[in-house]
Amino acid sequence: MGRKATANPWLAVGIVIGVLLFCAWIGWAIHVWSDHGSRQAIGVLIIWPATAAVLAVISIPFVWAFRVIRAGARSGDEPDAEPESADAEATETG
């Protein structure tokens, strides 16, 4: 399994974005704590992951549909062997 971030640049970008989002989440909770108290800060710590989870669950059907459509498009692009053999027969008899 050991995928390395240096081998896949998109994985490195995803890791950096994830770290930045995590830092923003903690920073926002600290800011809310200093302005509004601990109850609202705990709410911030709960609502961000809950919102991300809801968005992930909502996006599952769209990701699935995209992958199905893309796989169907790939299988339709493959050339068939029949037209090539039909051309070969036409040149032999013609």
XYZ file of C-alpha atoms in Angstrom, residues 2-89:
88
model
C 2.717 2.555 0.910
C 1.865 5.331 -1.556
C 4.328 8.180 -1.338
C 3.336 11.814 -1.768
C 6.432 12.410 -3.912
C 5.308 9.800 -6.441
C 1.887 11.383 -6.922
C 1.743 15.211 -6.997
C -2.049 15.237 -6.574
C -1.668 13.290 -3.340
C 0.781 15.916 -2.098
C -1.658 18.699 -3.014
C -4.458 16.878 -1.202
C -2.321 16.443 1.902
C -1.411 20.138 1.945
C -5.050 21.189 1.512
C -6.105 18.797 4.264
C -3.504 20.185 6.666
C -4.559 23.759 5.865
C -8.230 22.919 6.438
C -7.384 21.235 9.743
C -5.404 24.296 10.879
C -8.251 26.599 9.816
C -10.718 24.443 11.745
C -8.672 24.593 14.950
C -7.963 28.317 14.481
C -11.640 29.081 13.993
C -12.517 27.108 17.138
C -9.928 29.085 19.127
C -11.295 32.354 17.765
C -14.868 31.401 18.632
C -13.756 30.253 22.096
C -12.114 33.621 22.813
C -15.148 35.604 21.603
C -18.115 33.457 22.634
C -16.958 30.856 25.132
C -16.354 27.156 25.253
C -19.884 26.024 24.372
C -19.787 27.648 20.956
C -16.214 26.441 20.372
C -17.301 22.848 20.995
C -20.109 23.473 18.495
C -17.541 24.584 15.912
C -15.463 21.477 16.565
C -18.543 19.306 15.967
C -20.240 21.101 13.066
C -17.290 21.226 10.619
C -16.700 17.447 10.484
C -20.458 16.869 10.480
C -20.855 19.217 7.509
C -17.987 17.510 5.666
C -19.547 14.096 6.316
C -22.948 15.233 5.022
C -21.373 16.704 1.875
C -19.445 13.471 1.306
C -22.592 11.364 1.636
C -24.524 13.671 -0.704
C -21.738 13.565 -3.316
C -21.516 9.735 -3.436
C -24.275 9.296 -6.080
C -22.748 12.007 -8.269
C -19.262 10.478 -8.093
C -20.734 7.044 -8.841
C -22.664 8.390 -11.871
C -19.554 10.164 -13.170
C -17.497 6.986 -12.930
C -20.196 4.901 -14.649
C -20.549 7.404 -17.494
C -16.769 7.669 -17.902
C -16.377 3.888 -17.979
C -19.142 3.628 -20.594
C -17.469 6.279 -22.731
C -14.146 4.452 -22.564
C -15.639 1.151 -23.684
C -17.403 2.877 -26.600
C -14.145 4.371 -27.932
C -12.443 1.044 -28.585
C -12.268 0.165 -32.281
C -13.967 -3.040 -33.341
C -12.051 -5.748 -35.186
C -14.873 -6.322 -37.698
C -14.452 -3.182 -39.831
C -10.779 -3.946 -40.330
C -11.525 -7.463 -41.538
C -14.276 -6.109 -43.822
C -11.732 -3.741 -45.417
C -9.339 -6.634 -45.917
C -12.059 -8.680 -47.651
